[in-house]
């Protein structure tokens, strides 16, 4: 499963991918690029503009420049490889191509995508193409993208474009309502890591949205002639507790599995080696299956706690069209998924996210240099290590990114997210008495006059009266002791905000 073509096609039309614009499509329309079916050739078919071609084809260029089209990915993610399929384009294929990508959230217009302030990153440099063949290019880039721009030099035709990669979602938008979701859905980042066999069709089909169109739109293994059974290991898009399993054998009538079972494990990491060291727990015991029908398993499921991966077993072989793993994301699952999101942000977006947690430039740079993080433990350990290396001027810089207790504005500019967190942390001040608020203002002034920086306390869970008492108490400290206490409070605030960042 190391072949990047086994990863999901992020630009797939069936997942919402679309060609938004092209500078030219004289001979064949841009929409053909993302058709799910393989390209075909019809010998004697012509249009009023020339030979009919199953792809995107521009006219012959007579001026300097090159042709291009802009594509919206159906699912945002990290691109691992590209297939530029030039099937049937023999004397009319481009000599070279390149690909740029950007991350623009929402539903931007073409004008917005082509505006000067949009940062396009080259993910595939200008590369030679061969006609009438599949041109495969591995991509070594860690950023998350939402849109692509295919450039062809100087002109010509491309039959299909496939952008294979890993789905990376902003889970803040998905988990706002809570409740159960399909933990393994391709649209949520679920993907196969390994399987025993995929002779007739790939296991990725198991996780696709909507019902299967036909028998070829599922996972089917060859006929087993020896002992054993077939299986597939799936990485869930987000870790969680499984409540229901749906196994659909639609279209498989004489070739469905006799039975199935499902196991799960909870490991941090994506490698099969990490799973091998973790015990698999049986969630669904071996259960009979029937032809061309939906099977729902709930009461038969064993409690196994949160899972990051599942192993779906079919006995002895056969075909299944869809597999749904319905469950509730766990707290740690949300954190891991959000860490993948943070790892894939561009430098500016990642910097903003980290500054929201701690405004010390040296700390932020250290965290940025450590990206991508392999797991949660490494993420939090690095944050603590960098704290131990900060100097007094770094801590004072971090303090300036917080408003005074009872106020809204900090000395340094805050993002909307940082302002929101500050407001939440100081929520008790809003409901305090006028006398307490006045006393806080006076004590804040006295503190700053004595120490030269704002009074800093991890306000989460503390009442305004508690904070006022702490402020008055700490006014009695000497400068060295107070700075040490303030830095400890900054560390507490940062840790809480890092957790909030990963529980978005």
Short mmCIF file of C-alpha atoms in Angstrom, two decimals:
data_model
loop_
_atom_site.label_atom_id
_atom_site.label_comp_id
_atom_site.label_asym_id
_atom_site.label_seq_id
_atom_site.Cartn_x
_atom_site.Cartn_y
_atom_site.Cartn_z
CA UNK A 1 0.00 0.00 0.00
CA UNK A 2 3.02 2.31 -0.38
CA UNK A 3 1.91 3.17 -3.94
CA UNK A 4 0.52 6.72 -3.78
CA UNK A 5 -2.14 5.81 -6.34
CA UNK A 6 -3.82 3.75 -3.60
CA UNK A 7 -4.47 6.97 -1.65
CA UNK A 8 -7.72 8.83 -2.19
CA UNK A 9 -8.00 11.10 -5.23
CA UNK A 10 -8.53 14.43 -3.47
CA UNK A 11 -9.76 16.02 -6.71
CA UNK A 12 -12.31 13.29 -7.41
CA UNK A 13 -15.52 14.53 -8.97
CA UNK A 14 -17.54 12.13 -6.82
CA UNK A 15 -16.01 13.74 -3.70
CA UNK A 16 -16.88 17.26 -4.83
CA UNK A 17 -13.85 18.12 -6.95
CA UNK A 18 -14.46 20.51 -9.84
CA UNK A 19 -12.55 22.35 -12.56
CA UNK A 20 -13.43 25.98 -11.89
CA UNK A 21 -11.73 27.76 -14.78
CA UNK A 22 -9.43 27.33 -17.76
CA UNK A 23 -7.85 29.90 -20.00
CA UNK A 24 -8.76 27.82 -23.08
CA UNK A 25 -10.84 24.71 -23.83
CA UNK A 26 -11.33 25.08 -27.56
CA UNK A 27 -11.21 21.40 -28.59
CA UNK A 28 -12.41 19.62 -25.42
CA UNK A 29 -13.94 20.91 -22.16
CA UNK A 30 -12.03 21.24 -18.90
CA UNK A 31 -14.65 19.20 -16.98
CA UNK A 32 -13.41 16.00 -18.65
CA UNK A 33 -10.25 16.13 -16.53
CA UNK A 34 -12.00 14.84 -13.40
CA UNK A 35 -14.39 12.30 -14.93
CA UNK A 36 -14.32 9.13 -12.81
CA UNK A 37 -14.36 6.79 -15.81
CA UNK A 38 -11.23 5.91 -17.74
CA UNK A 39 -10.79 7.93 -20.95
CA UNK A 40 -11.96 6.40 -24.21
CA UNK A 41 -11.19 6.97 -27.89
CA UNK A 42 -13.76 6.90 -30.68
CA UNK A 43 -12.02 6.67 -34.06
CA UNK A 44 -14.44 8.52 -36.32
CA UNK A 45 -16.08 10.93 -33.87
CA UNK A 46 -15.69 14.63 -34.70
CA UNK A 47 -17.26 17.89 -33.54
CA UNK A 48 -17.64 21.14 -35.49
CA UNK A 49 -14.26 22.19 -33.99
CA UNK A 50 -12.31 19.06 -34.80
CA UNK A 51 -11.58 15.57 -33.46
CA UNK A 52 -13.60 14.61 -30.39
CA UNK A 53 -11.27 13.85 -27.48
CA UNK A 54 -12.12 12.56 -24.03
CA UNK A 55 -10.12 15.09 -22.01
CA UNK A 56 -9.23 18.77 -21.78
CA UNK A 57 -7.65 20.13 -24.97
CA UNK A 58 -6.64 23.67 -25.83
CA UNK A 59 -6.05 25.18 -29.28
CA UNK A 60 -2.58 25.46 -30.79
CA UNK A 61 -0.84 28.41 -29.16
CA UNK A 62 0.59 31.01 -31.55
CA UNK A 63 1.70 33.47 -28.87
CA UNK A 64 4.11 33.21 -25.91
CA UNK A 65 2.83 31.72 -22.64
CA UNK A 66 1.11 28.53 -21.58
CA UNK A 67 -2.35 27.16 -20.82
CA UNK A 68 -3.80 26.48 -17.36
CA UNK A 69 -6.84 25.43 -15.39
CA UNK A 70 -7.84 25.84 -11.72
CA UNK A 71 -9.27 22.91 -9.77
CA UNK A 72 -11.12 22.84 -6.46
CA UNK A 73 -10.25 19.72 -4.48
CA UNK A 74 -13.22 17.70 -3.32
CA UNK A 75 -11.43 17.15 -0.01
CA UNK A 76 -8.64 19.35 1.39
CA UNK A 77 -5.44 17.54 2.13
CA UNK A 78 -1.76 16.83 1.60
CA UNK A 79 -0.97 15.77 -1.98
CA UNK A 80 1.40 12.79 -2.18
CA UNK A 81 1.33 12.11 -5.90
CA UNK A 82 -0.14 13.20 -9.22
CA UNK A 83 -1.22 11.24 -12.29
CA UNK A 84 -1.33 13.29 -15.49
CA UNK A 85 -3.06 10.89 -17.84
CA UNK A 86 -2.42 11.69 -21.50
CA UNK A 87 -4.21 8.61 -22.87
CA UNK A 88 -4.96 8.90 -26.62
CA UNK A 89 -3.22 12.26 -26.87
CA UNK A 90 -0.36 11.35 -29.23
CA UNK A 91 0.49 14.27 -31.49
CA UNK A 92 -1.33 16.82 -29.38
CA UNK A 93 -0.13 16.31 -25.79
CA UNK A 94 1.71 19.09 -23.88
CA UNK A 95 5.48 18.78 -23.76
CA UNK A 96 5.59 19.71 -20.05
CA UNK A 97 3.37 20.47 -17.08
CA UNK A 98 3.66 22.00 -13.61
CA UNK A 99 1.28 22.21 -10.66
CA UNK A 100 0.74 24.96 -8.09
CA UNK A 101 -1.49 24.77 -5.04
CA UNK A 102 -3.04 27.07 -2.44
CA UNK A 103 -5.20 26.89 0.67
CA UNK A 104 -8.24 29.17 0.61
CA UNK A 105 -11.11 28.20 2.88
CA UNK A 106 -14.79 28.50 2.03
CA UNK A 107 -16.02 28.80 -1.54
CA UNK A 108 -13.77 31.40 -3.18
CA UNK A 109 -14.57 32.65 -6.66
CA UNK A 110 -12.12 32.40 -9.54
CA UNK A 111 -11.44 36.13 -9.19
CA UNK A 112 -10.59 35.63 -5.53
CA UNK A 113 -8.32 32.68 -6.30
CA UNK A 114 -6.41 34.64 -8.94
CA UNK A 115 -6.06 37.76 -6.79
CA UNK A 116 -2.55 39.03 -6.07
CA UNK A 117 -2.74 38.26 -2.34
CA UNK A 118 -3.33 34.50 -2.81
CA UNK A 119 -0.11 32.54 -2.26
CA UNK A 120 0.31 29.75 -4.80
CA UNK A 121 3.00 27.20 -3.99
CA UNK A 122 4.71 25.12 -6.67
CA UNK A 123 4.30 21.46 -5.71
CA UNK A 124 5.38 20.01 -9.06
CA UNK A 125 8.07 21.90 -10.99
CA UNK A 126 7.94 22.02 -14.77
CA UNK A 127 8.20 18.35 -15.78
CA UNK A 128 8.31 16.51 -19.06
CA UNK A 129 5.24 14.60 -20.23
CA UNK A 130 4.89 11.59 -22.49
CA UNK A 131 1.94 11.18 -24.80
CA UNK A 132 -0.66 8.42 -24.62
CA UNK A 133 0.46 7.26 -21.17
CA UNK A 134 -0.03 7.74 -17.45
CA UNK A 135 2.56 10.24 -16.21
CA UNK A 136 3.15 9.66 -12.49
CA UNK A 137 4.84 12.23 -10.26
CA UNK A 138 5.49 11.78 -6.52
CA UNK A 139 4.99 14.96 -4.47
CA UNK A 140 7.14 15.69 -1.42
CA UNK A 141 5.23 18.46 0.33
CA UNK A 142 3.65 18.57 3.80
CA UNK A 143 1.18 21.44 3.36
CA UNK A 144 -2.59 21.17 3.26
CA UNK A 145 -4.21 22.55 0.09
CA UNK A 146 -7.74 23.23 -1.14
CA UNK A 147 -7.13 24.28 -4.78
CA UNK A 148 -4.69 23.44 -7.57
CA UNK A 149 -3.57 25.07 -10.80
CA UNK A 150 -2.44 22.74 -13.60
CA UNK A 151 -0.17 24.46 -16.11
CA UNK A 152 0.55 22.84 -19.48
CA UNK A 153 3.36 23.98 -21.76
CA UNK A 154 2.69 25.36 -24.23
CA UNK A 155 -0.70 23.85 -25.11
CA UNK A 156 -2.36 20.54 -25.90
CA UNK A 157 -4.54 17.93 -24.27
CA UNK A 158 -4.71 15.93 -21.02
CA UNK A 159 -7.26 13.16 -20.60
CA UNK A 160 -7.49 12.87 -16.80
CA UNK A 161 -5.90 14.36 -13.70
CA UNK A 162 -5.70 12.48 -10.39
CA UNK A 163 -4.40 14.12 -7.20
CA UNK A 164 -3.71 11.37 -4.66
CA UNK A 165 -3.11 12.25 -1.04
CA UNK A 166 -4.25 12.29 2.57
CA UNK A 167 -7.36 14.12 3.70
CA UNK A 168 -6.71 16.81 6.33
CA UNK A 169 -9.83 18.43 7.74
CA UNK A 170 -10.53 21.38 9.99
CA UNK A 171 -12.52 19.39 12.54
CA UNK A 172 -13.84 22.54 14.18
CA UNK A 173 -16.42 22.76 11.39
CA UNK A 174 -17.42 19.08 11.54
CA UNK A 175 -17.74 18.42 15.26
CA UNK A 176 -19.75 21.48 16.27
CA UNK A 177 -22.91 19.45 16.91
CA UNK A 178 -21.25 16.50 18.62
CA UNK A 179 -22.70 13.01 18.33
CA UNK A 180 -21.73 10.02 16.24
CA UNK A 181 -20.12 10.14 12.79
CA UNK A 182 -18.63 7.65 10.34
CA UNK A 183 -15.12 7.45 11.79
CA UNK A 184 -13.76 5.62 8.73
CA UNK A 185 -15.38 7.65 5.91
CA UNK A 186 -12.97 8.79 3.23
CA UNK A 187 -14.48 12.25 3.64
CA UNK A 188 -13.32 12.21 7.26
CA UNK A 189 -9.81 11.03 6.39
CA UNK A 190 -10.24 7.27 6.74
CA UNK A 191 -7.96 5.21 4.51
CA UNK A 192 -6.68 1.66 3.96
CA UNK A 193 -3.14 0.92 5.13
CA UNK A 194 -2.81 -2.71 4.05
CA UNK A 195 -4.90 -5.59 2.75
CA UNK A 196 -4.50 -9.25 1.93
CA UNK A 197 -5.79 -8.94 -1.63
CA UNK A 198 -7.39 -6.43 -4.02
CA UNK A 199 -7.40 -8.42 -7.23
CA UNK A 200 -10.72 -7.16 -8.59
CA UNK A 201 -11.08 -3.77 -6.86
CA UNK A 202 -9.45 -1.60 -4.20
CA UNK A 203 -10.44 -1.47 -0.51
CA UNK A 204 -10.58 2.34 -0.70
CA UNK A 205 -14.01 1.88 -2.30
CA UNK A 206 -15.33 0.58 1.04
CA UNK A 207 -15.12 4.07 2.52
CA UNK A 208 -16.61 6.09 -0.33
CA UNK A 209 -19.77 8.19 0.13
CA UNK A 210 -23.17 7.18 -1.26
CA UNK A 211 -24.22 3.68 -2.21
CA UNK A 212 -22.07 1.64 -4.58
CA UNK A 213 -22.97 2.06 -8.23
CA UNK A 214 -22.17 -1.53 -9.18
CA UNK A 215 -20.07 -4.54 -8.20
CA UNK A 216 -16.90 -2.82 -9.39
CA UNK A 217 -17.49 0.01 -6.93
CA UNK A 218 -16.56 -2.03 -3.85
CA UNK A 219 -13.71 -4.18 -2.51
CA UNK A 220 -13.49 -7.66 -4.02
CA UNK A 221 -10.76 -10.25 -3.55
CA UNK A 222 -9.92 -13.22 -5.79
CA UNK A 223 -11.20 -16.71 -5.00
CA UNK A 224 -9.18 -18.17 -2.13
CA UNK A 225 -7.94 -21.74 -2.83
CA UNK A 226 -5.98 -22.24 0.38
CA UNK A 227 -6.49 -21.78 4.12
CA UNK A 228 -7.03 -18.41 5.77
CA UNK A 229 -9.20 -15.41 5.00
CA UNK A 230 -8.97 -11.93 3.51
CA UNK A 231 -8.63 -8.73 5.51
CA UNK A 232 -8.00 -4.98 5.30
CA UNK A 233 -6.48 -2.65 7.90
CA UNK A 234 -8.05 0.81 7.99
CA UNK A 235 -6.81 3.93 9.68
CA UNK A 236 -9.79 5.85 11.04
CA UNK A 237 -10.04 9.49 10.06
CA UNK A 238 -10.46 10.35 13.74
CA UNK A 239 -10.12 8.09 16.76
CA UNK A 240 -13.28 7.29 18.66
CA UNK A 241 -15.53 4.75 20.34
CA UNK A 242 -17.39 2.50 17.91
CA UNK A 243 -21.16 2.12 18.42
CA UNK A 244 -22.37 0.61 15.16
CA UNK A 245 -20.93 -1.22 12.16
CA UNK A 246 -22.62 -1.33 8.77
CA UNK A 247 -21.52 -3.90 6.19
CA UNK A 248 -23.16 -3.53 2.78
CA UNK A 249 -22.85 -6.36 0.25
CA UNK A 250 -24.92 -4.53 -2.40
CA UNK A 251 -24.40 -5.99 -5.92
CA UNK A 252 -22.45 -8.98 -4.56
CA UNK A 253 -24.80 -11.91 -5.06
CA UNK A 254 -22.78 -14.99 -5.93
CA UNK A 255 -19.51 -13.68 -4.57
CA UNK A 256 -20.26 -12.16 -1.14
CA UNK A 257 -18.26 -13.30 1.92
CA UNK A 258 -19.80 -16.02 4.03
CA UNK A 259 -19.11 -13.99 7.21
CA UNK A 260 -17.07 -11.12 8.65
CA UNK A 261 -15.52 -9.88 11.87
CA UNK A 262 -13.87 -6.66 13.00
CA UNK A 263 -11.01 -5.90 15.40
CA UNK A 264 -9.70 -2.56 16.64
CA UNK A 265 -6.63 -1.08 18.29
CA UNK A 266 -5.62 2.29 19.73
CA UNK A 267 -2.12 3.43 18.76
CA UNK A 268 -0.45 6.76 18.10
CA UNK A 269 1.11 6.61 14.64
CA UNK A 270 0.20 5.37 11.20
CA UNK A 271 2.73 2.61 10.59
CA UNK A 272 1.86 -1.06 10.62
CA UNK A 273 4.79 -1.55 12.99
CA UNK A 274 3.09 0.59 15.62
CA UNK A 275 -0.04 -1.53 15.29
CA UNK A 276 1.87 -4.79 15.50
CA UNK A 277 3.00 -3.90 19.01
CA UNK A 278 -0.55 -3.10 20.13
CA UNK A 279 -3.08 -5.84 20.92
CA UNK A 280 -6.05 -6.03 18.60
CA UNK A 281 -9.39 -6.28 20.38
CA UNK A 282 -12.32 -8.06 18.81
CA UNK A 283 -15.31 -5.72 18.53
CA UNK A 284 -17.51 -7.74 16.18
CA UNK A 285 -17.25 -11.53 16.45
CA UNK A 286 -17.47 -13.57 13.28
CA UNK A 287 -20.98 -12.93 11.98
CA UNK A 288 -22.82 -14.30 8.93
CA UNK A 289 -23.40 -12.18 5.84
CA UNK A 290 -25.96 -12.43 3.08
CA UNK A 291 -25.96 -11.38 -0.58
CA UNK A 292 -26.83 -7.90 -1.86
CA UNK A 293 -28.00 -6.41 1.43
CA UNK A 294 -27.13 -4.02 4.25
CA UNK A 295 -26.08 -5.61 7.56
CA UNK A 296 -26.20 -3.50 10.74
CA UNK A 297 -24.39 -4.66 13.88
CA UNK A 298 -24.98 -2.90 17.21
CA UNK A 299 -25.98 -5.30 19.97
CA UNK A 300 -23.28 -7.78 19.00
CA UNK A 301 -20.46 -5.25 19.48
CA UNK A 302 -18.08 -5.62 22.41
CA UNK A 303 -16.90 -2.54 24.32
CA UNK A 304 -13.28 -1.89 23.43
CA UNK A 305 -12.72 1.80 24.18
CA UNK A 306 -11.42 4.33 21.66
CA UNK A 307 -9.90 3.01 18.42
CA UNK A 308 -7.52 4.53 15.90
CA UNK A 309 -7.43 1.55 13.47
CA UNK A 310 -9.69 -1.36 12.58
CA UNK A 311 -9.04 -4.67 10.86
CA UNK A 312 -11.99 -5.87 8.81
CA UNK A 313 -11.91 -9.62 8.15
CA UNK A 314 -13.99 -11.43 5.53
CA UNK A 315 -14.31 -15.23 5.42
CA UNK A 316 -12.99 -16.71 3.28
CA UNK A 317 -13.03 -14.14 0.42
CA UNK A 318 -15.44 -12.18 -1.75
CA UNK A 319 -16.74 -8.67 -2.11
CA UNK A 320 -18.19 -5.93 0.10
CA UNK A 321 -19.42 -2.64 -1.34
CA UNK A 322 -19.38 -0.35 1.71
CA UNK A 323 -18.19 -0.39 5.34
CA UNK A 324 -19.36 2.20 7.86
CA UNK A 325 -17.74 2.51 11.30
CA UNK A 326 -20.14 4.71 13.28
CA UNK A 327 -18.84 6.13 16.53
CA UNK A 328 -18.13 9.14 18.72
CA UNK A 329 -14.76 10.89 18.42
CA UNK A 330 -12.68 10.79 21.60
CA UNK A 331 -10.95 13.78 23.19
CA UNK A 332 -7.54 12.38 22.28
CA UNK A 333 -8.85 11.56 18.81
CA UNK A 334 -9.82 15.18 18.29
CA UNK A 335 -6.38 16.28 19.47
CA UNK A 336 -4.57 13.89 17.12
CA UNK A 337 -6.70 14.96 14.17
CA UNK A 338 -6.11 18.63 14.93
CA UNK A 339 -2.36 17.99 15.26
CA UNK A 340 -2.40 16.62 11.70
CA UNK A 341 -4.17 19.85 10.68
CA UNK A 342 -1.56 21.99 12.47
CA UNK A 343 1.30 20.01 10.90
CA UNK A 344 -0.06 20.77 7.42
CA UNK A 345 -0.57 24.54 7.76
CA UNK A 346 1.65 26.97 5.91
CA UNK A 347 4.19 28.92 7.94
CA UNK A 348 2.08 32.03 8.45
CA UNK A 349 -1.07 30.16 9.50
CA UNK A 350 0.88 27.86 11.85
CA UNK A 351 2.63 30.89 13.37
CA UNK A 352 -0.68 32.61 14.04
CA UNK A 353 -2.06 29.48 15.70
CA UNK A 354 0.97 29.20 17.99
CA UNK A 355 1.18 32.91 18.83
CA UNK A 356 -2.40 32.59 20.08
CA UNK A 357 -1.06 30.15 22.67
CA UNK A 358 2.14 31.99 23.63
CA UNK A 359 3.42 35.30 22.31
CA UNK A 360 7.14 34.66 22.95
CA UNK A 361 8.79 34.83 19.51
CA UNK A 362 11.62 32.47 20.49
CA UNK A 363 9.11 29.83 21.66
CA UNK A 364 6.99 30.18 18.51
CA UNK A 365 10.03 29.82 16.24
CA UNK A 366 11.14 26.72 18.11
CA UNK A 367 7.72 25.12 17.68
CA UNK A 368 7.63 26.02 13.98
CA UNK A 369 11.09 24.51 13.47
CA UNK A 370 9.90 21.26 15.08
CA UNK A 371 6.94 20.82 12.70
CA UNK A 372 5.66 18.30 11.77
CA UNK A 373 5.09 16.61 15.15
CA UNK A 374 4.90 12.82 15.13
CA UNK A 375 2.40 12.69 17.99
CA UNK A 376 0.81 14.42 20.95
CA UNK A 377 3.52 13.49 23.44
CA UNK A 378 6.22 14.98 21.22
CA UNK A 379 4.12 18.12 20.71
CA UNK A 380 3.63 18.84 24.41
CA UNK A 381 7.17 17.79 25.38
CA UNK A 382 8.65 20.19 22.83
CA UNK A 383 6.53 23.03 24.21
CA UNK A 384 7.85 22.33 27.72
CA UNK A 385 11.45 22.03 26.53
CA UNK A 386 11.27 25.39 24.79
CA UNK A 387 9.86 27.01 27.92
CA UNK A 388 12.96 25.93 29.85
CA UNK A 389 15.16 27.73 27.30
CA UNK A 390 13.38 31.11 27.41
CA UNK A 391 15.01 34.21 28.89
CA UNK A 392 13.47 37.04 30.87
CA UNK A 393 12.89 39.18 27.77
CA UNK A 394 11.01 36.28 26.13
CA UNK A 395 8.67 35.92 29.09
CA UNK A 396 8.01 39.66 29.17
CA UNK A 397 7.18 39.53 25.47
CA UNK A 398 4.69 36.71 26.12
CA UNK A 399 3.06 38.68 28.95
CA UNK A 400 2.35 41.58 26.57
CA UNK A 401 0.02 39.35 24.54
CA UNK A 402 -2.47 39.18 27.43
CA UNK A 403 -4.96 41.86 28.49
CA UNK A 404 -5.04 43.02 32.11
CA UNK A 405 -7.45 41.16 34.35
CA UNK A 406 -10.82 42.81 33.77
CA UNK A 407 -9.81 44.42 30.44
CA UNK A 408 -10.15 43.37 26.79
CA UNK A 409 -7.14 44.81 24.99
CA UNK A 410 -3.55 43.57 25.30
CA UNK A 411 -0.41 45.63 24.69
CA UNK A 412 0.34 43.49 21.63
CA UNK A 413 -2.28 42.90 18.93
CA UNK A 414 -4.35 39.75 19.47
CA UNK A 415 -6.15 37.66 16.87
CA UNK A 416 -9.89 37.07 17.17
CA UNK A 417 -9.14 33.57 18.51
CA UNK A 418 -6.76 34.86 21.20
CA UNK A 419 -9.28 37.53 22.21
CA UNK A 420 -11.98 34.89 22.49
CA UNK A 421 -9.78 32.70 24.70
CA UNK A 422 -8.89 35.66 26.94
CA UNK A 423 -12.57 36.50 27.30
CA UNK A 424 -13.39 32.91 28.27
CA UNK A 425 -10.54 32.77 30.77
CA UNK A 426 -11.68 35.97 32.47
CA UNK A 427 -15.41 35.28 32.26
CA UNK A 428 -15.84 35.52 36.04
CA UNK A 429 -14.76 39.18 36.06
CA UNK A 430 -17.72 40.12 33.89
CA UNK A 431 -20.20 39.03 36.60
CA UNK A 432 -18.24 40.44 39.57
CA UNK A 433 -19.37 43.40 41.63
CA UNK A 434 -18.45 46.95 40.74
CA UNK A 435 -16.38 47.14 43.93
CA UNK A 436 -14.32 44.09 42.95
CA UNK A 437 -13.78 45.39 39.40
CA UNK A 438 -12.62 48.75 40.74
CA UNK A 439 -10.28 47.04 43.20
CA UNK A 440 -8.81 44.92 40.37
CA UNK A 441 -8.06 48.05 38.31
CA UNK A 442 -6.31 49.72 41.25
CA UNK A 443 -4.34 46.58 42.16
CA UNK A 444 -3.33 46.06 38.50
CA UNK A 445 -1.87 49.58 38.42
CA UNK A 446 0.03 49.00 41.66
CA UNK A 447 1.39 45.68 40.38
CA UNK A 448 2.64 47.19 37.09
CA UNK A 449 4.22 50.12 38.93
CA UNK A 450 6.08 47.68 41.17
CA UNK A 451 7.16 44.99 38.67
CA UNK A 452 6.99 46.66 35.25
CA UNK A 453 4.64 44.15 33.58
CA UNK A 454 0.98 43.12 33.84
CA UNK A 455 -0.28 40.78 36.55
CA UNK A 456 -0.53 37.35 34.95
CA UNK A 457 -2.59 34.49 36.38
CA UNK A 458 -4.14 31.40 34.87
CA UNK A 459 -7.67 32.70 35.32
CA UNK A 460 -9.52 29.59 34.11
CA UNK A 461 -11.84 28.39 36.88
CA UNK A 462 -11.01 31.26 39.26
CA UNK A 463 -13.51 33.81 40.54
CA UNK A 464 -12.76 37.53 40.38
CA UNK A 465 -12.44 37.62 44.17
CA UNK A 466 -9.88 34.79 44.07
CA UNK A 467 -7.85 36.63 41.43
CA UNK A 468 -7.98 39.86 43.44
CA UNK A 469 -6.74 38.04 46.53
CA UNK A 470 -3.88 36.46 44.55
CA UNK A 471 -2.95 39.83 43.05
CA UNK A 472 -2.74 41.48 46.47
CA UNK A 473 -0.77 38.55 47.85
CA UNK A 474 1.75 38.57 45.01
CA UNK A 475 2.30 42.31 45.38
CA UNK A 476 4.32 41.39 48.47
CA UNK A 477 6.83 39.25 46.53
CA UNK A 478 10.30 40.35 45.57
CA UNK A 479 11.03 40.80 41.83
CA UNK A 480 12.82 37.46 41.33
CA UNK A 481 10.14 35.37 43.04
CA UNK A 482 7.31 37.18 41.25
CA UNK A 483 8.84 36.71 37.80
CA UNK A 484 9.18 33.00 38.50
CA UNK A 485 5.51 32.77 39.53
CA UNK A 486 4.38 34.79 36.49
CA UNK A 487 6.30 32.52 34.13
CA UNK A 488 4.70 29.46 35.75
CA UNK A 489 1.28 31.03 35.19
CA UNK A 490 2.20 31.73 31.53
CA UNK A 491 3.14 28.07 31.12
CA UNK A 492 -0.22 26.96 32.58
CA UNK A 493 -2.09 29.31 30.23
CA UNK A 494 -0.09 28.10 27.24
CA UNK A 495 -0.70 24.44 28.05
CA UNK A 496 -4.45 25.05 28.31
CA UNK A 497 -4.45 26.97 25.05
CA UNK A 498 -2.46 24.28 23.25
CA UNK A 499 -5.11 21.80 24.35
CA UNK A 500 -7.87 24.15 23.15
CA UNK A 501 -6.03 24.50 19.83
CA UNK A 502 -6.08 20.72 19.42
CA UNK A 503 -9.68 20.35 20.58
CA UNK A 504 -11.04 22.82 18.05
#
